[in-house]
Tab-separated table of C-alpha atoms and ligand atoms in Angstrom:
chain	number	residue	atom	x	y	z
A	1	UNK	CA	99.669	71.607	121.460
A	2	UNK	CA	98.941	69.663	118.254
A	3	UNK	CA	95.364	69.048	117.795
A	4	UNK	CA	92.534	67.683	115.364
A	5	UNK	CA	89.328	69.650	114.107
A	6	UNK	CA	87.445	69.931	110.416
A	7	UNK	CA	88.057	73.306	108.771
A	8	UNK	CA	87.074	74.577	105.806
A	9	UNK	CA	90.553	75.569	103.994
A	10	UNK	CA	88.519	77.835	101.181
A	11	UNK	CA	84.838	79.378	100.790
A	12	UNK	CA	84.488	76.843	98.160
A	13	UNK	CA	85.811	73.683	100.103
A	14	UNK	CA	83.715	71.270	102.230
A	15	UNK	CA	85.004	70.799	105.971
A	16	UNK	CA	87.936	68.424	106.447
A	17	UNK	CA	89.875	67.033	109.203
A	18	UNK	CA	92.773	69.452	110.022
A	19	UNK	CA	95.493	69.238	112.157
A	20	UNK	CA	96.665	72.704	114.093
A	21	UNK	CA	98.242	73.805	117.121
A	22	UNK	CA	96.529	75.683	120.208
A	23	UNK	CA	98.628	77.805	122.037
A	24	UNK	CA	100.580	77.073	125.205
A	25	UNK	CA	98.185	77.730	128.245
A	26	UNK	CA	98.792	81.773	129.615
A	27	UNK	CA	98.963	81.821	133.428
A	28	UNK	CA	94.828	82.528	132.780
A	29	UNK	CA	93.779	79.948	130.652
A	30	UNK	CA	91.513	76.807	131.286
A	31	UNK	CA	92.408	73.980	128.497
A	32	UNK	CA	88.989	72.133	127.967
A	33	UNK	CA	88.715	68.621	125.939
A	34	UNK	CA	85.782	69.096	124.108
A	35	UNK	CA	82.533	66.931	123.599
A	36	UNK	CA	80.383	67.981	122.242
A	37	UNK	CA	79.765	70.866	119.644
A	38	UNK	CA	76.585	72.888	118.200
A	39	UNK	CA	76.251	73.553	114.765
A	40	UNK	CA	75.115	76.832	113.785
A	41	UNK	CA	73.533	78.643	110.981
A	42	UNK	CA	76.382	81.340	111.556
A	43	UNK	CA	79.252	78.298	111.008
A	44	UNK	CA	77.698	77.913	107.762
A	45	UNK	CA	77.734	81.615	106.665
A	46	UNK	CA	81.350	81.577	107.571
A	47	UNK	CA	83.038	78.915	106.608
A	48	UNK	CA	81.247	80.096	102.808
A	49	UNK	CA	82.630	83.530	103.413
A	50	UNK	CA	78.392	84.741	103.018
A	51	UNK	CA	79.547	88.096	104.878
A	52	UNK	CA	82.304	88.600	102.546
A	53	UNK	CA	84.617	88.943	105.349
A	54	UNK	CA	85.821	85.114	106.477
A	55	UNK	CA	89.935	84.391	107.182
A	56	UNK	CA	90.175	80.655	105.916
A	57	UNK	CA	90.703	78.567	107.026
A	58	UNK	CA	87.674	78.669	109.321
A	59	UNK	CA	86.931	76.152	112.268
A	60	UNK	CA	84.104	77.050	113.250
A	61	UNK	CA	81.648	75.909	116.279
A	62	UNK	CA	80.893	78.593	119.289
A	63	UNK	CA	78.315	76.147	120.902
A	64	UNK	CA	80.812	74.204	123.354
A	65	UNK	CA	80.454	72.078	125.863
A	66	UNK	CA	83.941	70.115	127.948
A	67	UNK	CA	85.622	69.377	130.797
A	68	UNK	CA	88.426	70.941	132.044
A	69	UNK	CA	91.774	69.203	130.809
A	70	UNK	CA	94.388	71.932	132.682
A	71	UNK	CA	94.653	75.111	133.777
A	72	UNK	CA	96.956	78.167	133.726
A	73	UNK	CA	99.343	79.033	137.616
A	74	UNK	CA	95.907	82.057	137.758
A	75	UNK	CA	93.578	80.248	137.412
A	76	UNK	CA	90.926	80.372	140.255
A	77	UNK	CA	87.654	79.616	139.689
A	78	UNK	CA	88.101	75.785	137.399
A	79	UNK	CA	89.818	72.715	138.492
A	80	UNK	CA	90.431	69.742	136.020
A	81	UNK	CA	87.522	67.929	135.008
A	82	UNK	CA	84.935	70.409	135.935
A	83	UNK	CA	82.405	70.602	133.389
A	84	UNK	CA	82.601	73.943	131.559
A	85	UNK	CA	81.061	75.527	127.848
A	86	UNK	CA	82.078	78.180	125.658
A	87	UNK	CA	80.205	80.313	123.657
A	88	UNK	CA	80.522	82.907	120.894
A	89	UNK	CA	83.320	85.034	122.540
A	90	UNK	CA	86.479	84.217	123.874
A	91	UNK	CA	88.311	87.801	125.053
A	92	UNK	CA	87.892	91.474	125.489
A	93	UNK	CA	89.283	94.481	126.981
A	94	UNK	CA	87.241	93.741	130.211
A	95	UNK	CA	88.021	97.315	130.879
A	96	UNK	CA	85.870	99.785	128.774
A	97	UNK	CA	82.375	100.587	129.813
A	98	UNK	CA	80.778	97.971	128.200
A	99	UNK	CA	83.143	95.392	129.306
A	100	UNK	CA	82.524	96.682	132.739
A	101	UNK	CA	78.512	96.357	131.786
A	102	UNK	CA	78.811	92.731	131.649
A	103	UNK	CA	78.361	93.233	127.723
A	104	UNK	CA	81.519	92.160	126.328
A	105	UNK	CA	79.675	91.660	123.199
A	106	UNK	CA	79.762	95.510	122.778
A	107	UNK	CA	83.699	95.563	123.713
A	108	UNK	CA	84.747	99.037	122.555
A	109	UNK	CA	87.945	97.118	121.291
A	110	UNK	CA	86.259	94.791	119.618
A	111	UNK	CA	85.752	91.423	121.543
A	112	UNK	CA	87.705	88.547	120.343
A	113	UNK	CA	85.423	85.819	118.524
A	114	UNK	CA	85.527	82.342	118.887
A	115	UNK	CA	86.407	80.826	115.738
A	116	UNK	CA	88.100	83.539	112.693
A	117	UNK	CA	88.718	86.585	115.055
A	118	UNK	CA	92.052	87.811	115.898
A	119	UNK	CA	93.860	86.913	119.450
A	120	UNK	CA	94.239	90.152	121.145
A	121	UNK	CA	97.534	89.055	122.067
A	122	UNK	CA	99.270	87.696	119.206
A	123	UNK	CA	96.743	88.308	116.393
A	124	UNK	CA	97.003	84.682	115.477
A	125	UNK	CA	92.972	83.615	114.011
A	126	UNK	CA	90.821	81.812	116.093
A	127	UNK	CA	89.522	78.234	115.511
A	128	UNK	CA	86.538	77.195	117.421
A	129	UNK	CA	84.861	74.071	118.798
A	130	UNK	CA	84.878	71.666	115.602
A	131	UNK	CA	87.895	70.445	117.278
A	132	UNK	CA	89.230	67.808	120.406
A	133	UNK	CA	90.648	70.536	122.548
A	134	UNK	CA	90.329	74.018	123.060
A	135	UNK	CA	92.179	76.903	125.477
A	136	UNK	CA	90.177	79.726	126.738
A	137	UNK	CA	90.938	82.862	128.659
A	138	UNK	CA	88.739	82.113	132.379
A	139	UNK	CA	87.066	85.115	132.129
A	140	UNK	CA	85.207	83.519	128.995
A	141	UNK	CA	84.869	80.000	130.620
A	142	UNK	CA	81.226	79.125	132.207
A	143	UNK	CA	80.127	76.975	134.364
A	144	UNK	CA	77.503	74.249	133.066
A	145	UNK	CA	75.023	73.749	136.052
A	146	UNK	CA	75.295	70.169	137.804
A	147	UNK	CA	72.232	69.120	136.891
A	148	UNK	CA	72.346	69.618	133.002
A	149	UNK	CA	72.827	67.171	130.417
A	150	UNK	CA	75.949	67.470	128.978
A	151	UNK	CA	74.562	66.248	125.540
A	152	UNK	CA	72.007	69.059	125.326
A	153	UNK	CA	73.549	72.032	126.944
A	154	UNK	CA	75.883	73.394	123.577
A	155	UNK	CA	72.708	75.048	121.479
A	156	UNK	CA	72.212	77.215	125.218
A	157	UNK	CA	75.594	78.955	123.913
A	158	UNK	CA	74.583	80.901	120.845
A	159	UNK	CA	71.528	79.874	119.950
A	160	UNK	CA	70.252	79.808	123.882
A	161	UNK	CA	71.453	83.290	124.568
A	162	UNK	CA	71.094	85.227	121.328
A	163	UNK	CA	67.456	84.770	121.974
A	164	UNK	CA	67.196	85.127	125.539
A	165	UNK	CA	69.078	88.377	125.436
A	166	UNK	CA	66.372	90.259	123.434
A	167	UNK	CA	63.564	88.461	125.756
A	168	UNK	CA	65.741	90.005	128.530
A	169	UNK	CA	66.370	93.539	127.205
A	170	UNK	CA	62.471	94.090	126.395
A	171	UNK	CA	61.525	92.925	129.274
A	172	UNK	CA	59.616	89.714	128.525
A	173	UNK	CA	57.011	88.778	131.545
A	174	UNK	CA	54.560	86.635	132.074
A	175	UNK	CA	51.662	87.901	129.853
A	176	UNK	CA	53.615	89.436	127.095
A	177	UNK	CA	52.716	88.100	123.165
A	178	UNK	CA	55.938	86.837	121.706
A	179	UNK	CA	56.174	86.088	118.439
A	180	UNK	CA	59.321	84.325	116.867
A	181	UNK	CA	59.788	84.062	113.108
A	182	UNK	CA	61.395	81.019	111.264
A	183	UNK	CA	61.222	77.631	113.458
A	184	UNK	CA	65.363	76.789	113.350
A	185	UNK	CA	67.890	76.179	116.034
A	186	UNK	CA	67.619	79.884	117.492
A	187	UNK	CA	63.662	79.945	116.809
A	188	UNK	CA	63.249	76.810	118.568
A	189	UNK	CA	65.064	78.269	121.500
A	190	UNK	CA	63.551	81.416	121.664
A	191	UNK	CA	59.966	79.761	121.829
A	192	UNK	CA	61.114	77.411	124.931
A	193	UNK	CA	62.733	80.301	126.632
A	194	UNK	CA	59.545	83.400	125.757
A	195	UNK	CA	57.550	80.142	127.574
A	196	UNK	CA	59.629	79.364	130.616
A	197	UNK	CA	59.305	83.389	130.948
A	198	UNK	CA	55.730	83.270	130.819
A	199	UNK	CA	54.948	84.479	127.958
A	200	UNK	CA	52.535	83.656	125.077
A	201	UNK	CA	53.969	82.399	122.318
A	202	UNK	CA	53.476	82.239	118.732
A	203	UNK	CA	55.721	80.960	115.903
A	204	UNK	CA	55.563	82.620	112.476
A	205	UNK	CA	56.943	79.673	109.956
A	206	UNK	CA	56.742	79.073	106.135
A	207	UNK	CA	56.162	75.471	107.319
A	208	UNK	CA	53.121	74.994	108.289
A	209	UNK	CA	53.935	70.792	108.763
A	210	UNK	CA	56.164	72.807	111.854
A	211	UNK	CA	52.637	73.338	113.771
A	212	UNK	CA	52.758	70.446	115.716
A	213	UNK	CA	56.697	70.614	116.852
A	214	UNK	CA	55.246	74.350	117.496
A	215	UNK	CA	52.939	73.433	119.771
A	216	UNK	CA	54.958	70.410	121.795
A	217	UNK	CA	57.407	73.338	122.331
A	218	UNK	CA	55.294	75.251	124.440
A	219	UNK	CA	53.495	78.167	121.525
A	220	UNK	CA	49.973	78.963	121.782
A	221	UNK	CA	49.707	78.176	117.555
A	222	UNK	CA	51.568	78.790	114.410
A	223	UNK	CA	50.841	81.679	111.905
A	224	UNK	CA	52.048	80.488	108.572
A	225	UNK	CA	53.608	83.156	106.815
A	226	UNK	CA	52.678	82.122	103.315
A	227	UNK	CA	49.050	82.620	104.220
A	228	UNK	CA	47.904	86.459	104.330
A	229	UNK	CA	44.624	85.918	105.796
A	230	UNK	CA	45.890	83.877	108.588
A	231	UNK	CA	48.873	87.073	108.967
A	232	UNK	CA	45.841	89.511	109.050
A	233	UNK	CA	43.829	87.693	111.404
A	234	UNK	CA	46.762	88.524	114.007
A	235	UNK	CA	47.319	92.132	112.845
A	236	UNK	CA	48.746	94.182	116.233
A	237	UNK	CA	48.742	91.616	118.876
A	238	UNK	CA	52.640	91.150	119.269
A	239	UNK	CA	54.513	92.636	122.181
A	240	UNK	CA	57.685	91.339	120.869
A	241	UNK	CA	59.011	89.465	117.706
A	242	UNK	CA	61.809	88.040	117.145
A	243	UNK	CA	63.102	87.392	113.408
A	244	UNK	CA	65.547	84.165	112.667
A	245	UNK	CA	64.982	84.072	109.130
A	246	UNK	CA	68.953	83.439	107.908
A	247	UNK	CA	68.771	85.509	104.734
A	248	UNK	CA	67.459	88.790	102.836
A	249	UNK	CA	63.725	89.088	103.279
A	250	UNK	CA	61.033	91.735	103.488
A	251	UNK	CA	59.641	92.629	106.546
A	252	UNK	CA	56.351	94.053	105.217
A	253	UNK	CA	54.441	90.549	106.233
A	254	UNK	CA	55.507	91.059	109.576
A	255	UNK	CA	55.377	94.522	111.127
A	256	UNK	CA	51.773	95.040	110.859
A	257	UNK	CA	51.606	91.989	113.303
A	258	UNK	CA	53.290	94.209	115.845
A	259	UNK	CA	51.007	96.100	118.201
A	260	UNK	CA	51.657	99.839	118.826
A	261	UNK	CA	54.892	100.442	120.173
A	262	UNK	CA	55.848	97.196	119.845
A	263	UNK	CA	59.509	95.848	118.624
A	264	UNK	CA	60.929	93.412	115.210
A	265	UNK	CA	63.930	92.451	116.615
A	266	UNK	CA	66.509	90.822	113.717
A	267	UNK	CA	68.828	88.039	115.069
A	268	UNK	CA	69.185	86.198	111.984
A	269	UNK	CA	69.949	88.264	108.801
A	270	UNK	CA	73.487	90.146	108.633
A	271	UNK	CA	73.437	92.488	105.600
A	272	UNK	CA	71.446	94.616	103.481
A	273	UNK	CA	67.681	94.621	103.867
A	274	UNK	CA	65.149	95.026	101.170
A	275	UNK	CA	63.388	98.579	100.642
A	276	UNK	CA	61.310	99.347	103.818
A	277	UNK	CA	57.940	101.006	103.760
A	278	UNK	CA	57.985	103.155	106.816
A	279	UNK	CA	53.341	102.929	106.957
A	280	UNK	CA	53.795	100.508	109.096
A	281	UNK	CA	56.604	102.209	111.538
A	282	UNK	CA	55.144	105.445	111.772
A	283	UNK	CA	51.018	104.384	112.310
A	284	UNK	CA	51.787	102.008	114.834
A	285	UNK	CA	54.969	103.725	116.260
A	286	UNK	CA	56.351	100.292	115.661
A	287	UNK	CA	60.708	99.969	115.886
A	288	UNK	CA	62.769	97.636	114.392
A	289	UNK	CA	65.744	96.628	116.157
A	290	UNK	CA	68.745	94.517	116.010
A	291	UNK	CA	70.622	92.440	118.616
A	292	UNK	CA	73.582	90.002	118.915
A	293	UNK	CA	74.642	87.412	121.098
A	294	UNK	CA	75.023	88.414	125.188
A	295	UNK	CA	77.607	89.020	127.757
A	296	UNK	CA	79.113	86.319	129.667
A	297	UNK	CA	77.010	87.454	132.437
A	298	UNK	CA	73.950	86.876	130.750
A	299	UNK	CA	75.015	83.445	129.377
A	300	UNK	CA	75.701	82.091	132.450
A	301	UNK	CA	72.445	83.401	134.074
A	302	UNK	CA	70.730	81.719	131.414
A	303	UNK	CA	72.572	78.454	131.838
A	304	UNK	CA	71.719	78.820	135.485
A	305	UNK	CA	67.979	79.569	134.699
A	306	UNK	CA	67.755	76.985	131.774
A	307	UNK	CA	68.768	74.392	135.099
A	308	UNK	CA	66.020	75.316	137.279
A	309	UNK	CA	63.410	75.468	134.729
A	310	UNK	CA	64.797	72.702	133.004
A	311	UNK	CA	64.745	74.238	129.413
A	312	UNK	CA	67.116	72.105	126.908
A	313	UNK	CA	67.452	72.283	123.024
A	314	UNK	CA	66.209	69.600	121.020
A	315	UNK	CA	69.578	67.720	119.588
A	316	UNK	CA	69.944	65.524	116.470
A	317	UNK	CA	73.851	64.253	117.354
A	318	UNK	CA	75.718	63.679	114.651
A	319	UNK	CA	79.438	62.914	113.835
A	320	UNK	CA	81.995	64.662	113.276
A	321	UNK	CA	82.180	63.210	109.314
A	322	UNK	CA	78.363	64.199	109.423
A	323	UNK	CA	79.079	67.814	109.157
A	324	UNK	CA	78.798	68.467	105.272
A	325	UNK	CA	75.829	66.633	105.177
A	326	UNK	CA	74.091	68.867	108.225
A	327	UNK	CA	75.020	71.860	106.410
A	328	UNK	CA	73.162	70.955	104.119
A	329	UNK	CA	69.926	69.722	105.503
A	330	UNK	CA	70.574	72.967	107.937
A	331	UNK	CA	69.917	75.367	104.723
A	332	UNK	CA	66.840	73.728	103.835
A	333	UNK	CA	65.921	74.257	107.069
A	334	UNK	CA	65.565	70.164	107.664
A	335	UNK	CA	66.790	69.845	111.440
A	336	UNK	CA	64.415	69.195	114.727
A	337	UNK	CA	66.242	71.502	115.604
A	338	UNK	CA	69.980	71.951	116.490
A	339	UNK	CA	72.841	69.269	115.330
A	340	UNK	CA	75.271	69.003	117.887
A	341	UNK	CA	78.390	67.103	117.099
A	342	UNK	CA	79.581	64.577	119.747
A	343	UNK	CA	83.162	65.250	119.736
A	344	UNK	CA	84.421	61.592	120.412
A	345	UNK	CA	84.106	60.427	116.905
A	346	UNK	CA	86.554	62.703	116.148
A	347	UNK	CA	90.112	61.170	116.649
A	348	UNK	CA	92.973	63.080	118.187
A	349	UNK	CA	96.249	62.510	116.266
A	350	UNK	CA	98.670	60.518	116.812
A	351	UNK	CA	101.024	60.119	119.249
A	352	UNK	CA	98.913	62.476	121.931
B	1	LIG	P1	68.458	77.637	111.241
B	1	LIG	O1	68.497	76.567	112.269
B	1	LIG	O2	68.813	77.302	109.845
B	1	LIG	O3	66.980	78.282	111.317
B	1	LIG	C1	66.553	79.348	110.514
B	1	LIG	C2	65.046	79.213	110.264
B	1	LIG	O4	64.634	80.336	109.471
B	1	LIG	C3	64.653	77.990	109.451
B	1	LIG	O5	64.409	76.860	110.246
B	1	LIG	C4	63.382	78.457	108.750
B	1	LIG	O6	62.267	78.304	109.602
B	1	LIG	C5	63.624	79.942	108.550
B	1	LIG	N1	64.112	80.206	107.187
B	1	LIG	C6	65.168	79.629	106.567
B	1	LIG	N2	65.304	80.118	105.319
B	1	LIG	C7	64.325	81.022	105.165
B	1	LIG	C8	63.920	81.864	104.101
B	1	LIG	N3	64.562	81.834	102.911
B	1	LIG	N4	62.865	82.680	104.293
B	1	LIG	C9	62.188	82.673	105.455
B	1	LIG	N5	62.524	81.889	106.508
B	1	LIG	C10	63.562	81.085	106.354
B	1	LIG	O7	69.427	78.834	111.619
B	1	LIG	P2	69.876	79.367	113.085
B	1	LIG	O8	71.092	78.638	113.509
B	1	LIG	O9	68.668	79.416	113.936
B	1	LIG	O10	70.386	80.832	112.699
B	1	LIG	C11	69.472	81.785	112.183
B	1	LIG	C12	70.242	83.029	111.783
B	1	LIG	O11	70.718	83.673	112.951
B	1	LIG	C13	71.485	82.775	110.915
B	1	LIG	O12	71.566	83.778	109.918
B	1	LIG	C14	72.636	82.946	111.888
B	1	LIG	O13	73.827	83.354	111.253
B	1	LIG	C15	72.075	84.040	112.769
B	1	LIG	N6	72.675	84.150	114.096
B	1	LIG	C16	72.839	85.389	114.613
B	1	LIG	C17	73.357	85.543	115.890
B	1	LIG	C18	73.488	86.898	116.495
B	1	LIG	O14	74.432	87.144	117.231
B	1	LIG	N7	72.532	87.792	116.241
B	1	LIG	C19	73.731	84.419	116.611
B	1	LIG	C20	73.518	83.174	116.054
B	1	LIG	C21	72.994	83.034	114.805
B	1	LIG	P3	60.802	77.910	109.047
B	1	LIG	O15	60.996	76.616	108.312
B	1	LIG	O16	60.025	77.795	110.300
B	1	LIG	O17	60.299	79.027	108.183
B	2	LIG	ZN1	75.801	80.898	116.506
């Protein structure tokens, strides 16, 4: 099927409307119309090519949100117009351990990515949600709760569960002393959802004009990074932090906030990190970890918990033609806090 979306055509080029075909449904594919899209620090990296290792062109967007348009002769568990999202993976093996986990993320085969990741099947690249229409295998479809707004759900699909999954995996209860460095999209979610866990927050920003958004968010204060004193007033009393920051930085400021035994956990920065002292590790028995995104499992638990505990993103929606401009206000870190692209300014072509 012919469709529309903005795709970057080089590292060098600003996104532009593109036309492209999906593929013909499989017998297991849902066919979504989509409306609205998150924007992500990660688009950003990738349609540049900052990794070094982007196939353009590159649609990007793995923050979806749509309804149900048709659906492949297997399909069981959608019906057209159900209300459905799509986050940053789209296949698997399903079949190797961690497949079998629920953590397709970890696919021993390498799980197929949303937007410039090859189709198991025919190898073709992906192109993800900056577009009218996408096909998904079901397995990779979920379910948006009844009860959410549609307009706010599409940050829950990255952003949402690549924080949530580290609260999971170290256990995050009531009680525990989160920290969460760098106030963005991800940041912001990770400080709603360490809250609706119980936990007490803090935010570690370079911004301290962020205190107040801080604090209507649910944290106990903000540390401002730029301020050692203020940093050494809160020397080991983190359980937990997690790190956002989008680029190369030293971690020296931060691990001597972590109590003993406690974990850094990187979600932000891909790539090589600046010389580490290992003081800090080996006094406090301190780790530094790393984590991605989550299983479908988990991302549809979290939709499911973000319903009853009615947690939702804060949204600027933009346009679709807005994009370049939210790029760039997204690198100097000037969005309260996740752009999310309402999908019906973009027009399908012709003769659809
Ligand atoms: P974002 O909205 O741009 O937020 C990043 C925040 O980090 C900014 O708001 C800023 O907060 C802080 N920051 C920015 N530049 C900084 C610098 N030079 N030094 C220190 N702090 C800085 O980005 P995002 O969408 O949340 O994404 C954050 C990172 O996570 C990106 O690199 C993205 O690619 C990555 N990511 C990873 C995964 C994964 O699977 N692990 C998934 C999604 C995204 P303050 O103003 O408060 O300091
Ligand atoms: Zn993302």
């Amino acid at each position: 099927m012919l469709t529309i979306g903005y795709a970057a055509q080089t590292p060098k080029s600003p996104l532009a409307p593109w036309t492209f075909n999906r593929r013909e449904l499989r017998p297991n594919d849902v066919a979504m119309d989509v409306l609205y899209c998150g924007v992500c620090h990660s688009d950003l990296h990738t349609a540049r090519s900052d990794w070094g290792w982007a196939v353009h062109p590159v649609l990007p967007g793995h923050e979806i949100v749509g309804r149900v348009s048709a659906v492949g002769s297997a399909v069981s568990r959608y019906k057209i117009g159900d209300a459905v999202a799509v986050g940053c993976l789209v296949d698997a093996c399903l079949s190797c351990d961690q497949c079998r986990k629920g953590e397709e993320q970890f696919c021993r085969e390498g799980a197929t990515e949303t937007y410039n990741s090859k189709d198991r099947i025919t190898g073709e690249m992906t192109y993800g949600g900056y577009s009218k229409h996408l096909v998904v295998r079901e397995e990779f479809v979920l379910r948006v709760p009844d009860n959410l707004d549609l307009s706010r759900v599409a940050p829950l699909l990255c952003a949402g569960i690549t924080t949530y999954s580290p609260l999971h995996t170290w256990n995050v209860v009531p009680g525990s002393r989160v920290g969460v460095i760098g106030l963005g999209g991800l940041g912001h979610m990770a400080v709603k959802l360490a809250v609706g866990l119980g936990a007490e927050v803090s935010v570690i920003s370079r911004n301290r004009d962020k205190q107040a958004d801080a604090l209507a968010l649910g944290a106990k204060r903000l540390l401002s990074s730029s301020d050692a004193q203020e940093m050494a007033t809160a020397a080991s009393s983190f359980d937990l932090i997690i790190d956002t920051v989008p680029v190369k930085h030293p971690l020296d400021p931060y691990l001597p906030l972590l109590d003993v035994d406690a974990t850094l956990v990187l979600v932000g920065q891909l790539g090589p990190m600046d010389e580490q002292n290992t003081v800090p590790l080996i006094r406090g028995r301190r780790r530094v970890a790393g984590s991605p995104i989550g299983g479908i499992r988990e991302t549809q638990q979290l939709l499911d918990l973000c319903a009853e505990k009615n947690i939702l993103p804060e949204c600027e929606m933009i346009r679709m033609d807005q994009i370049n401009e939210a790029f760039e206000r997204m690198e100097r870190a000037d969005v309260r806090y996740r752009f999310v692209i309402d999908m019906s300014t973009l027009q399908a072509p012709q003769g659809r």
